[in-house]
């Protein structure tokens, strides 16, 4: 079923060991863990509010491809943790609120 009101909700305890790719109208990320690459594309016409607390263990791409104005809030109450590269894409006229904990490796020579 793929209609405008469809939504994938990933709560704490959800764990992906293999690469995860998702294309759907709406998504909420509420404490899931990803140990491999992640690509998430949402195209819904309504806003999404995720509580956050997600752990992304590898390279992550998050796209908001909707053509209507709305909010896409990724970490409303708890920051997300990105251990790999993260790329955000969005079309104009939308708000995207990010709250995250970034692991930064500094190499001293």
GROMACS .gro file of C-alpha atoms in nm:
model
  109
    1UNK     CA    1   0.000   0.000   0.000
    2UNK     CA    2   0.160   0.324  -0.111
    3UNK     CA    3  -0.069   0.622  -0.065
    4UNK     CA    4  -0.022   0.975   0.067
    5UNK     CA    5  -0.115   0.882   0.425
    6UNK     CA    6   0.119   0.581   0.449
    7UNK     CA    7   0.392   0.612   0.709
    8UNK     CA    8   0.681   0.394   0.823
    9UNK     CA    9   0.751   0.434   1.196
   10UNK     CA   10   1.081   0.294   1.327
   11UNK     CA   11   1.090   0.293   1.707
   12UNK     CA   12   1.365   0.202   1.954
   13UNK     CA   13   1.459  -0.164   1.937
   14UNK     CA   14   1.444  -0.166   1.557
   15UNK     CA   15   1.786  -0.272   1.427
   16UNK     CA   16   1.915  -0.298   1.070
   17UNK     CA   17   2.241  -0.486   1.020
   18UNK     CA   18   2.237  -0.467   0.639
   19UNK     CA   19   2.203  -0.163   0.408
   20UNK     CA   20   1.863   0.005   0.438
   21UNK     CA   21   1.696   0.197   0.157
   22UNK     CA   22   1.348   0.345   0.190
   23UNK     CA   23   1.124   0.547  -0.046
   24UNK     CA   24   0.781   0.632   0.094
   25UNK     CA   25   0.550   0.929   0.156
   26UNK     CA   26   0.624   0.964   0.527
   27UNK     CA   27   0.866   0.830   0.787
   28UNK     CA   28   0.931   0.873   1.159
   29UNK     CA   29   1.267   0.776   1.306
   30UNK     CA   30   1.225   0.722   1.681
   31UNK     CA   31   1.533   0.543   1.816
   32UNK     CA   32   1.624   0.293   1.543
   33UNK     CA   33   1.981   0.166   1.489
   34UNK     CA   34   2.145   0.120   1.150
   35UNK     CA   35   2.482  -0.060   1.125
   36UNK     CA   36   2.523  -0.019   0.751
   37UNK     CA   37   2.452   0.244   0.484
   38UNK     CA   38   2.112   0.416   0.493
   39UNK     CA   39   1.920   0.599   0.221
   40UNK     CA   40   1.583   0.746   0.318
   41UNK     CA   41   1.368   0.941   0.073
   42UNK     CA   42   1.031   1.083   0.177
   43UNK     CA   43   0.790   1.254  -0.061
   44UNK     CA   44   0.476   1.302   0.148
   45UNK     CA   45   0.275   1.623   0.140
   46UNK     CA   46   0.235   1.648   0.518
   47UNK     CA   47   0.494   1.702   0.790
   48UNK     CA   48   0.676   1.437   0.990
   49UNK     CA   49   0.801   1.471   1.347
   50UNK     CA   50   1.056   1.213   1.465
   51UNK     CA   51   1.160   1.193   1.830
   52UNK     CA   52   1.523   1.112   1.734
   53UNK     CA   53   1.765   0.899   1.933
   54UNK     CA   54   1.865   0.708   1.618
   55UNK     CA   55   2.215   0.571   1.560
   56UNK     CA   56   2.350   0.569   1.205
   57UNK     CA   57   2.664   0.356   1.198
   58UNK     CA   58   2.767   0.419   0.840
   59UNK     CA   59   2.711   0.661   0.552
   60UNK     CA   60   2.362   0.811   0.556
   61UNK     CA   61   2.156   1.000   0.297
   62UNK     CA   62   1.826   1.161   0.397
   63UNK     CA   63   1.615   1.322   0.123
   64UNK     CA   64   1.295   1.524   0.145
   65UNK     CA   65   1.161   1.519  -0.210
   66UNK     CA   66   0.814   1.659  -0.146
   67UNK     CA   67   0.690   1.946  -0.361
   68UNK     CA   68   0.471   2.102  -0.089
   69UNK     CA   69   0.557   2.318   0.211
   70UNK     CA   70   0.579   2.128   0.541
   71UNK     CA   71   0.816   2.048   0.830
   72UNK     CA   72   1.038   1.744   0.843
   73UNK     CA   73   1.167   1.728   1.201
   74UNK     CA   74   1.428   1.458   1.251
   75UNK     CA   75   1.515   1.479   1.622
   76UNK     CA   76   1.243   1.657   1.815
   77UNK     CA   77   1.345   1.541   2.164
   78UNK     CA   78   1.674   1.343   2.141
   79UNK     CA   79   1.972   1.399   1.912
   80UNK     CA   80   2.063   1.147   1.644
   81UNK     CA   81   2.414   0.998   1.628
   82UNK     CA   82   2.592   0.977   1.291
   83UNK     CA   83   2.914   0.771   1.289
   84UNK     CA   84   2.966   0.802   0.912
   85UNK     CA   85   2.918   1.068   0.649
   86UNK     CA   86   2.570   1.219   0.640
   87UNK     CA   87   2.410   1.406   0.350
   88UNK     CA   88   2.077   1.589   0.363
   89UNK     CA   89   1.882   1.685   0.051
   90UNK     CA   90   1.564   1.888   0.042
   91UNK     CA   91   1.360   2.085  -0.207
   92UNK     CA   92   1.296   2.453  -0.146
   93UNK     CA   93   1.012   2.591   0.068
   94UNK     CA   94   1.039   2.338   0.347
   95UNK     CA   95   1.181   2.340   0.693
   96UNK     CA   96   1.409   2.066   0.818
   97UNK     CA   97   1.508   2.066   1.183
   98UNK     CA   98   1.818   1.871   1.279
   99UNK     CA   99   1.951   1.780   1.619
  100UNK     CA  100   2.239   1.538   1.621
  101UNK     CA  101   2.555   1.418   1.788
  102UNK     CA  102   2.841   1.394   1.539
  103UNK     CA  103   3.143   1.176   1.595
  104UNK     CA  104   3.442   1.358   1.455
  105UNK     CA  105   3.777   1.186   1.416
  106UNK     CA  106   4.074   1.422   1.420
  107UNK     CA  107   4.402   1.295   1.282
  108UNK     CA  108   4.713   1.455   1.433
  109UNK     CA  109   5.035   1.421   1.239
   0.00000   0.00000   0.00000
